[in-house]
Structure formats: structure tokens, C-alpha cells
Coordinates of C-alpha atoms in Angstrom, one line a residue:
X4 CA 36.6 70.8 5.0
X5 CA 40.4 71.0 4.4
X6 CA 41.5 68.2 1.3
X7 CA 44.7 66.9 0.2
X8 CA 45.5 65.5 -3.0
X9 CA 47.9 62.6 -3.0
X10 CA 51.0 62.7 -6.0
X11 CA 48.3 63.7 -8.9
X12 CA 49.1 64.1 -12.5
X13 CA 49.4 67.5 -13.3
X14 CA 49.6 67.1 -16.8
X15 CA 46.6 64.7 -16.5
X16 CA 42.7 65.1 -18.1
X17 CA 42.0 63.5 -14.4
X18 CA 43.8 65.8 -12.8
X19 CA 42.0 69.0 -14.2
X20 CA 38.9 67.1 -14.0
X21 CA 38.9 66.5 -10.2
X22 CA 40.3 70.0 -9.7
X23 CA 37.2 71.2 -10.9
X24 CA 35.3 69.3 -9.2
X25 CA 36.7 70.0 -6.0
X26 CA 36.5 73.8 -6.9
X27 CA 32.4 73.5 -7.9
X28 CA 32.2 71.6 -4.3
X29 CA 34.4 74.7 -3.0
X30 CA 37.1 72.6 -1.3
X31 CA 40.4 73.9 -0.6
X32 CA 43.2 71.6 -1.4
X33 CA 46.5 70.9 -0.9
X34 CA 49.0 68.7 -3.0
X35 CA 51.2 66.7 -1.2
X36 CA 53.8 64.0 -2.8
X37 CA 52.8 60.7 -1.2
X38 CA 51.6 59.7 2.5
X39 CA 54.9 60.5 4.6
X40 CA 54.6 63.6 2.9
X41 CA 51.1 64.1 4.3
X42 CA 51.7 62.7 8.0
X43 CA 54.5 65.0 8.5
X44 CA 52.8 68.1 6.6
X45 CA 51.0 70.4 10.0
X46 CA 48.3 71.7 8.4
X47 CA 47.3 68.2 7.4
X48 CA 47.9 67.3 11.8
X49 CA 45.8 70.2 12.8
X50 CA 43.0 69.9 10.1
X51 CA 39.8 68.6 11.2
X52 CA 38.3 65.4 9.8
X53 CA 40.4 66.3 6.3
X54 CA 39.7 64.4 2.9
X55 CA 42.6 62.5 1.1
X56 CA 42.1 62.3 -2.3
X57 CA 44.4 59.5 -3.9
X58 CA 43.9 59.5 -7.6
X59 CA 44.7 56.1 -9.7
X60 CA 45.7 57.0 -12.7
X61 CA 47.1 55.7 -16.5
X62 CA 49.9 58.0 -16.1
X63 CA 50.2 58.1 -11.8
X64 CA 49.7 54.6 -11.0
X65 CA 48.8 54.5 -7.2
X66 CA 48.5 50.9 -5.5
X67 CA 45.6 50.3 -3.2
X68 CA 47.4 48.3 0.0
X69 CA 49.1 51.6 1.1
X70 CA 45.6 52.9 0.5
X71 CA 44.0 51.1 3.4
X72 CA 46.8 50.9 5.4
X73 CA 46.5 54.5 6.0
X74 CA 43.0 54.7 6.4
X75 CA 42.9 51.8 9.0
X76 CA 46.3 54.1 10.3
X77 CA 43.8 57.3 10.5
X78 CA 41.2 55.9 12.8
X79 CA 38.7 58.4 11.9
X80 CA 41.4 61.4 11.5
X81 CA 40.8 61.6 8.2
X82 CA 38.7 60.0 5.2
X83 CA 39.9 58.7 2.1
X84 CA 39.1 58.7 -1.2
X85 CA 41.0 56.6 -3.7
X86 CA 40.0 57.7 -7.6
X87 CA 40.3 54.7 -9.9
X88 CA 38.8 53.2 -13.4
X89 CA 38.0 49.7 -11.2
X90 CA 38.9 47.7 -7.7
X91 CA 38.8 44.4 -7.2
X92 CA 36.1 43.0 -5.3
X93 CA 38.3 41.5 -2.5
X94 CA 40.5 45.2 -2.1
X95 CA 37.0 47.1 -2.4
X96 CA 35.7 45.3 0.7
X97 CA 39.3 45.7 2.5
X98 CA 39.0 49.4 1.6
X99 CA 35.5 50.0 2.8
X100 CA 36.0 47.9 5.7
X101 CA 38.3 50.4 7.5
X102 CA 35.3 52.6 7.6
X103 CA 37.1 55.9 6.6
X104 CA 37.8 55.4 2.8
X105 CA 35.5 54.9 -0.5
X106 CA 36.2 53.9 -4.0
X107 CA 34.9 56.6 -6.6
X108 CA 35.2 56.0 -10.2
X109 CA 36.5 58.5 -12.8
X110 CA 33.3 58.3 -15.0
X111 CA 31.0 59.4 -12.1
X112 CA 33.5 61.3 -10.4
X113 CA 31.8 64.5 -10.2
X114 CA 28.4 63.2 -9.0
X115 CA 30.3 60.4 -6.5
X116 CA 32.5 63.1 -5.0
X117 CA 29.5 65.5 -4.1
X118 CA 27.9 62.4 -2.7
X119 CA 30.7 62.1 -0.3
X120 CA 31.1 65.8 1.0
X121 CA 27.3 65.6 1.7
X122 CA 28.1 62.7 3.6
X123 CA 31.0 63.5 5.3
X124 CA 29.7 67.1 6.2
X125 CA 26.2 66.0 7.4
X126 CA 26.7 66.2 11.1
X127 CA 26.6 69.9 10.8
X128 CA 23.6 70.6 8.6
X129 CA 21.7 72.7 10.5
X130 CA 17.9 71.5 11.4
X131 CA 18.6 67.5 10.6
X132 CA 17.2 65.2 13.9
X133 CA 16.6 61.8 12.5
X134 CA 13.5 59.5 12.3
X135 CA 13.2 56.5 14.4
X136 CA 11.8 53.2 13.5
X137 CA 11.6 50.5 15.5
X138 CA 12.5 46.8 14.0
X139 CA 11.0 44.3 16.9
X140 CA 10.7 40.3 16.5
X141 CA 8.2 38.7 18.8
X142 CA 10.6 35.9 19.0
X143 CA 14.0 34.8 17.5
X144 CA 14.3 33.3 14.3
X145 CA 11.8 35.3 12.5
X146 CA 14.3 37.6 10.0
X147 CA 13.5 40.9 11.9
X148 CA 17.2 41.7 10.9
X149 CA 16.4 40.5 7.1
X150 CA 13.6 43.1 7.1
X151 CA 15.5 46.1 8.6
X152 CA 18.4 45.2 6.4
X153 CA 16.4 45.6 3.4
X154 CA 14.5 48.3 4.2
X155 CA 17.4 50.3 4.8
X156 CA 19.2 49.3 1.9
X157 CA 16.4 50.6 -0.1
X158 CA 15.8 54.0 1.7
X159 CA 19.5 55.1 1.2
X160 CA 19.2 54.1 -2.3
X161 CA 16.6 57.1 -3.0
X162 CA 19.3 59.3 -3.4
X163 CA 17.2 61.3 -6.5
X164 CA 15.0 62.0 -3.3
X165 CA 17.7 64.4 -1.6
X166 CA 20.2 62.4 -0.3
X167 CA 18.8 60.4 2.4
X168 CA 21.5 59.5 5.0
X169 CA 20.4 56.4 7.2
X170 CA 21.7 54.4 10.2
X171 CA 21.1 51.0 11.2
X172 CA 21.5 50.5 15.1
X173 CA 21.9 47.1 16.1
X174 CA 20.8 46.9 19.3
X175 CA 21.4 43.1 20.4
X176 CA 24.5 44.4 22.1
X177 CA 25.9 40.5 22.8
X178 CA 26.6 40.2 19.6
X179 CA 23.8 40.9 16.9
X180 CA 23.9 39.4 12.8
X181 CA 23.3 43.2 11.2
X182 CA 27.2 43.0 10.5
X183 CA 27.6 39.9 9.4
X184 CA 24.5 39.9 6.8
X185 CA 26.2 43.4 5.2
X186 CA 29.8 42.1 5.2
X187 CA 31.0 44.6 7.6
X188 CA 33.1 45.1 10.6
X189 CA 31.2 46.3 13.8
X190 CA 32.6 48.6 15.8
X191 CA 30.1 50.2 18.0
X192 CA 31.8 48.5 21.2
X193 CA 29.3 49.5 23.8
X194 CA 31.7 48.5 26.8
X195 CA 33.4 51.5 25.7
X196 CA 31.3 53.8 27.0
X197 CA 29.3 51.5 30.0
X198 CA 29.0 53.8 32.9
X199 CA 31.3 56.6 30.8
X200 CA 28.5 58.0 28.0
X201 CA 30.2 61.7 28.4
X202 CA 33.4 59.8 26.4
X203 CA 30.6 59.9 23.4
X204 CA 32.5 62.4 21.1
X205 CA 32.4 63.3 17.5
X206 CA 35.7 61.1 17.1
X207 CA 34.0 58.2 19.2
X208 CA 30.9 58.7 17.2
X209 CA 33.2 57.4 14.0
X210 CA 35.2 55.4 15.8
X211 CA 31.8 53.2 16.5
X212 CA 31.2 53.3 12.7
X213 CA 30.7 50.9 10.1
X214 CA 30.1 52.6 6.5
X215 CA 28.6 51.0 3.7
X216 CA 28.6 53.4 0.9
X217 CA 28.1 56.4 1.0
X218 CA 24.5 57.1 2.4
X219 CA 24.4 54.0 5.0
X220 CA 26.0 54.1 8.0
X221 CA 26.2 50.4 10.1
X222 CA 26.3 50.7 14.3
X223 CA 27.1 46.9 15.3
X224 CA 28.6 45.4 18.5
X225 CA 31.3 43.0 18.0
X226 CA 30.5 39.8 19.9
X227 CA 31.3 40.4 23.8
X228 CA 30.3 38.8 27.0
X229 CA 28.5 42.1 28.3
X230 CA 25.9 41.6 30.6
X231 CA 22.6 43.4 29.0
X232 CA 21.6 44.9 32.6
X233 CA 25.0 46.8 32.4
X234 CA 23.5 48.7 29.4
X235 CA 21.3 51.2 31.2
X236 CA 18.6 53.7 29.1
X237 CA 20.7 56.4 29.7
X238 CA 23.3 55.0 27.0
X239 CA 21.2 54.0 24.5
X240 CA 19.6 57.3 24.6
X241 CA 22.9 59.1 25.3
X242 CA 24.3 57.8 21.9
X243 CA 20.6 58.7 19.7
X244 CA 20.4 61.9 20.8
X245 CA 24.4 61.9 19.7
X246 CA 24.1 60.9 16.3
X247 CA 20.4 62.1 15.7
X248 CA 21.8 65.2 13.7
X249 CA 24.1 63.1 11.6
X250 CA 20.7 61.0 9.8
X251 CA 17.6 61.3 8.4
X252 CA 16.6 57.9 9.7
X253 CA 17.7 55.6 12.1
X254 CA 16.8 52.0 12.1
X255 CA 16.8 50.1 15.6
X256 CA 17.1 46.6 15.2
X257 CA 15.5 45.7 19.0
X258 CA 15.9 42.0 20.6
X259 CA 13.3 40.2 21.6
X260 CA 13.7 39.9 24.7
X261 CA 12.2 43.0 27.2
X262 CA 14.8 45.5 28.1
X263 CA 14.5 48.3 30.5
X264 CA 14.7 50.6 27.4
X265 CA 12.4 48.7 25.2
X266 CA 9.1 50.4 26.2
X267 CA 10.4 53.9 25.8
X268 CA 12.1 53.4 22.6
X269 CA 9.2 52.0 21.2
X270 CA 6.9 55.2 22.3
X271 CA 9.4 58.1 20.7
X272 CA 9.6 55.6 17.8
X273 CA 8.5 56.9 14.9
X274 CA 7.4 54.0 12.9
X275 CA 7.1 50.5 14.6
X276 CA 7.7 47.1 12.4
X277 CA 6.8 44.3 14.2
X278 CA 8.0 41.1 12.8
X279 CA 6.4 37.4 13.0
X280 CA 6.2 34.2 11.1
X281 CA 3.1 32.7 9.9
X282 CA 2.6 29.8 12.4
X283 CA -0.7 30.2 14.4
X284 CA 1.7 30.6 17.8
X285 CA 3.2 33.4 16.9
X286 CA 0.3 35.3 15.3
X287 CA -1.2 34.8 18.6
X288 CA 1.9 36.5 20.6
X289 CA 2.2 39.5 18.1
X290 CA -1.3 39.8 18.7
X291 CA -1.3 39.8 22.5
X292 CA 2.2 42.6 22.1
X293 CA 0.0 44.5 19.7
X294 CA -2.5 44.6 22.9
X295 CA 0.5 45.9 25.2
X296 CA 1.5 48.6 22.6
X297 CA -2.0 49.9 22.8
X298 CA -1.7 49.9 26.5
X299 CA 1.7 52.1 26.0
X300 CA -0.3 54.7 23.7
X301 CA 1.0 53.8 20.3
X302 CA -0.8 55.3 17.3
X303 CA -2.5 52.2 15.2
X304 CA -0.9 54.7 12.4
X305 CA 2.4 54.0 14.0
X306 CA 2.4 50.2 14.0
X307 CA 2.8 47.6 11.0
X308 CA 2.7 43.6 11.4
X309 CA 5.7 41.9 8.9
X310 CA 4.2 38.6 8.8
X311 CA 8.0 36.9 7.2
X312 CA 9.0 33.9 4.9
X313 CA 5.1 32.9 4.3
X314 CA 4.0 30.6 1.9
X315 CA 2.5 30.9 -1.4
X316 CA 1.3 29.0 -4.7
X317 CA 2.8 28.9 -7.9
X318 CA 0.5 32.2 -8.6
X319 CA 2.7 34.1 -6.2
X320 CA -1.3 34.3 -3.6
X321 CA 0.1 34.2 -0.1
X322 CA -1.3 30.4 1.2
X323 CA -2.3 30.7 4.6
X324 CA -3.9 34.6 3.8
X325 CA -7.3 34.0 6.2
X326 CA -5.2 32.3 9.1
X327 CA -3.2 35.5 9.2
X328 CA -5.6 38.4 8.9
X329 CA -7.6 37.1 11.4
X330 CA -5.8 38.0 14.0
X331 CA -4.8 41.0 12.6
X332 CA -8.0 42.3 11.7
X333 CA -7.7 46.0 11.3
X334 CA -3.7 46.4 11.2
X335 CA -1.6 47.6 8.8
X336 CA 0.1 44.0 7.6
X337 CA 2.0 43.1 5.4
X338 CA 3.0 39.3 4.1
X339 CA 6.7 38.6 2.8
X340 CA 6.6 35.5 0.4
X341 CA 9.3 32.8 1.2
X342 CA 12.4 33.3 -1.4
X343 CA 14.9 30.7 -0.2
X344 CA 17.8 30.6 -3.0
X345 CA 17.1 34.6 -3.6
X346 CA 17.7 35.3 0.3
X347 CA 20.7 32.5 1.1
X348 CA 22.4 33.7 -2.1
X349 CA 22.4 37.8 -0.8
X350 CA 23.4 36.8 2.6
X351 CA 26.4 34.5 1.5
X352 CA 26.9 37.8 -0.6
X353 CA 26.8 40.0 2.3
X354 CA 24.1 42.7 0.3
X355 CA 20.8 43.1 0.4
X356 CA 18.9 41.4 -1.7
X357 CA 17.3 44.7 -2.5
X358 CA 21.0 44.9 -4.5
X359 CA 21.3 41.1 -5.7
X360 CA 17.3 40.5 -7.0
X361 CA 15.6 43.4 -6.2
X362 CA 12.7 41.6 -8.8
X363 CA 12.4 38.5 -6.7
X364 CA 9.2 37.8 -4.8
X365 CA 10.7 38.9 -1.1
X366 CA 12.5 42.1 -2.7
X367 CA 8.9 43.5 -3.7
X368 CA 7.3 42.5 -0.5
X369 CA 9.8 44.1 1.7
X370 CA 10.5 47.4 -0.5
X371 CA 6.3 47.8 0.2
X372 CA 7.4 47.7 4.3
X373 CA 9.7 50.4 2.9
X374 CA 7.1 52.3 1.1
X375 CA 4.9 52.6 4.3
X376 CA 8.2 53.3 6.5
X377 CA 9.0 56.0 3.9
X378 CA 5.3 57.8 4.0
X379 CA 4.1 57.2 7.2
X380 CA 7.3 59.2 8.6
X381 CA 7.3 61.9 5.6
X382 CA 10.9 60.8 4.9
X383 CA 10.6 62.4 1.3
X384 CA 10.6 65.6 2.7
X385 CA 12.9 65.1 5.1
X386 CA 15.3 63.8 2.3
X387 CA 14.5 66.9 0.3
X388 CA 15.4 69.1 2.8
X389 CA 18.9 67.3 3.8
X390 CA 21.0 67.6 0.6
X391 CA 21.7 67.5 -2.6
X392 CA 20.9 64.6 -5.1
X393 CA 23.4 62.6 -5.6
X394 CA 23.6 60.0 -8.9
X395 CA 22.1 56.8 -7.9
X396 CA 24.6 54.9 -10.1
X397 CA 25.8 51.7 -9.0
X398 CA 29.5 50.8 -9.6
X399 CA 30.9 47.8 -11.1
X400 CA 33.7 46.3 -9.0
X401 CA 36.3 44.1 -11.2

């Protein structure tokens, strides 16, 4: 990977700092004065997917809006990085919202920096075809996308464990809520590629996504008036098997409603979460789709019941525990206690609340969903085997 340094300090303790850095990562570089400079330089036009490093420094201010107005300019030509003490909250989200530049602070610089070349150098690691797990609702309304939210959130947070890359695939292709509840722009615009999946290139590939830090990647559909029987299987399959070597895991988040892919996805799925509420109703109809997963050969080992928002005492015991077990009898369930202010407060947010109150009751009942997802596809050694750790440090945004 080819990187430029933007107008750095050379007299600067950051300069020599990221220099060695970008040496122990073994990244040649280039120092350029300032952006015209590095549109008009030809090794920076013929470099593939190059890094732009744009250090903020005491002594080498460097304002952000140029920042992301080159990034957004790039459209997935480059990535960039910009190197300050602190962002505010308002420019961090407009900088990660182009999807091809990060924020990475001085004190974690080193650690933050190998992060991102793992990242932005996965799609060649040799060996790496991603997990699949399934997300399905029984019927609308019953925070399937809460649940995938926050289970991904908490996988790509297990950095110590190898540097876990994961995807979240939103596939209610009308216009799903995955973007939305994460604060982020979706780009995966599926009319794009209707009846045209050979246009699915690398540069396509990014294009289509949304990054949220630096291990989760966001595949959302802008709201469009597609219909759904224009989406044959051969695109949704088409675009897996395209980014499959990019990920460790891939999250689907599946509509209710039956499509002509649903069945297949749902037997190469690795892991299935099936979500429901607690009312008798819809304990019966997960019951009866548990019936037609058995009838489409899905390991029992496979399959878990997210029984969502239930209630429970001041004790934290689930309420209604016998009226749900019994028709579950002999599945792996598991019950996600109601957490009202804890939930609406993280999605006005746009983070998980895995990130705002990850000690609330929901948090712990959906990192156990995690937990399962985690061991019953052996993503620990998967993780192991995909990178280097990375720091786990969360940053502070001004």
C-alpha cells in the first residue's frame, strides 16, 4: 500500500513519531505539500487504494472541512486518515460519514494506525471466507435489527481476539433501519447492479460501503422504490461470495417476509437468530418456522430463539419465563429484558447500546446472543487467524 503524508512537520515529535510508525507497518511514503499537490502528483493517480495521512498538529495546524471534502472527492480512490489530539463530535461523524477517512489520535497512534492497514488490507489476506449468521424476525416490529446491531457491535469490539473484521448486510433492500440506528449513510444501492452483478468490483464493493470504525463495515440500501422480485438470488449471492474474503463475519439482517433467497440463505447460514416478542401469538409462529427450518435440514446446534423486550420484576427474573419455554422446549433461547430509556437513548445516539450502557439489563442479555454467535461459529479462531491485535481503546471525541 502506497501512503502520502500531507504538509507534516518535519521538525515535529509527531512527525518522527508517525514516521516510525509507518516504517514498523513497512509503508512507503511520500510527502506531498497540501491536496492540489497530491491530485496533480502521478504516482498518487496511478497508486492503488493509497492512504493520505493528514497530520493536525500544534506546530502544522490542518483544518478538517478540506479533510472531508477530499475524501467524499476520492470516492473510494483513496482512504484518509487525519492525525489529531481531538474532533468535534459533529466533524467526526461528517468525516466518517464519507466512508473513506478515520480520525486517529496521537496518543494511540501507533496501535490506531496498525488497526487501519489491517483493515484496509484485509481483502487480500489469504485464506479469510467469512461466517454467516442469519438475523430473521417472525414479524415486524420485534427489534431483529436492535439485536444484530448489537451483536455486531460487540464482536468487532474483540479486537484483543485478532482483529475481527465484521459486516452487517441489510437485506430489507426498500429501505431497511440498520443505517439509521448506527448514524450512517447507506450506500449499498442495489439498483446498481439489478440484472448487471458482473459491475460488482473491488471499487463498487467500497463504493457500496458504509464504515463505522475501523473493524465494522455497514451494507445499507438507501430508501428506493425497487420492487423486491427484481432482486433475484443470483445478486444476493453474487455480492457474498464478493466480499466473503474481506470479513470474518457477516451479519444478514433478513425481512420478514419470504423471499426467493430466504430458504437458501438460511441453509449456508452459519448461525441462525430467530427473533420474537413475548406475546403467546408470536411464540406460536416462531414455533411453527422453527418446524419449517427442521423441514429445510437446519442443525438444532445452528438455531437460537431471541425472545425481545420481555418483562421482568424489580429482581431483574424474566416475568412471563413458563409461557415462553414452553413452546420452546428443547431450544437454545434466550430472553432480552425490556430497557426502554437505555435503548431510546442509544438509538437517538445512533451507537449501540453495547457503547452507551453496555451494564444495562438489555446490553448483558444481548452480548450472551453474542457469546453463543461467537462459539457456536468458532469465531475466536477465526479472529486469531485474521490479524493482528489491535488496541481496543475507545476515543474521546470533543
Amino acid at each position: 500500500m502506497q501512503c502520502f503524508i500531507l504538509g507534516p512537520g518535519r521538525d515535529s515529535e509527531y512527525y518522527e513519531a508517525l514516521i516510525a510508525t509507518t516504517r514498523e507497518l513497512d509503508l512507503p511514503c511520500i510527502d506531498v505539500r497540501d491536496f492540489a499537490d497530491l491530485v496533480a502528483d502521478k504516482r498518487f493517480g496511478e497508486a492503488a487504494h493509497p492512504l493520505v495521512l493528514v497530520p493536525d498538529t500544534p506546530g502544522h495546524r490542518q483544518a478538517i472541512d478540506p479533510v472531508i471534502a477530499f475524501a467524499r472527492e476520492q470516492n473510494g480512490h483513496a482512504f484518509v486518515a487525519y492525525l489529531s489530539d481531538e474532533v468535534a463530535s459533529g466533524d467526526y461523524k461528517r468525516l466518517v460519514r464519507t466512508s473513506f477517512a478515520e480520525w486517529i489520535t496521537w496518543r494511540d497512534c501507533r496501535d490506531e494506525m496498525r488497526e487501519l492497514v489491517a483493515r484496509l488490507t484485509s481483502a487480500t489476506v489469504a485464506g479469510r471466507t467469512a461466517k454467516v449468521v442469519s438475523f430473521l424476525p417472525v414479524k415486524g416490529g420485534v427489534g431483529n435489527t436492535t439485536l444484530l446491531i448489537e451483536v455486531g457491535a460487540y464482536l468487532s469490539s474483540r479486537r484483543k481476539r485478532g482483529g475481527m473484521r465484521v459486516a452487517i448486510l441489510d437485506l430489507n433492500l426498500q429501505g431497511g433501519s440498520v443505517a439509521d440506528a448506527l448514524d450512517v449513510e447507506p450506500r449499498f444501492d442495489v439498483a446498481e447492479i439489478v440484472g448487471r452483478p458482473e459491475r460488482l468490483d473491488e471499487q463498487l464493493i467500497d463504493i457500496f460501503t458504509s464504515r463505522r470504525g475501523a473493524t465494522l463495515d455497514i451494507f445499507a440500501s438507501p430508501p428506493n422504490r425497487i420492487g423486491l422480485d427484481a432482486v433475484s438470488p443470483e445478486i444476493v449471492f453474487t455480492f457474498l461470495d464478493a466480499v466473503s474474503d474481506r470479513y470474518d463475519v457477516i451479519l444478514l439482517d433478513l425481512p420478514s417476509q419470504s423471499m426467493s433467497w430466504s430458504d437458501t440463505l438460511l441453509q449456508g447460514s452459519d448461525a441462525i437468530v430467530l427473533s420474537t416478542g413475548e406475546s403467546v401469538p408470536a411464540l406460536r409462529k416462531i414455533a411453527a418456522f422453527l418446524l419449517h427450518l427442521d423441514g429445510l435440514a437446519v442443525p438444532d446446534k445452528k438455531l437460537a430463539v431471541a425472545v425481545n423486550a420481555v418483562e421482568a420484576d424489580l429482581l431483574g427474573r424474566v416475568a412471563r419465563r413458563d409461557v415462553i419455554e414452553r413452546p420452546l422446549a428443547k431450544r437454545t433461547t434466550f430472553t432480552v429484558r425490556r430497557d426502554d430509556k437505555a435503548t431510546m437513548s442509544a438509538l437517538d445516539l445512533g451507537r449501540p447500546l453495547f457503547e452507551m450502557a453496555a451494564g444495562s439489563k438489555a446490553a448483558k442479555d444481548m452480548k450472551r446472543i453474542a457469546e453463543w454467535v461467537e462459539a457456536v461459529t468458532d469465531l475466536a479462531q477465526v479472529a486469531a487467524r485474521s490479524g493482528p491485535p489491535a488496541s481496543t481503546k475507545r476515543k474521546a471525541v470533543a
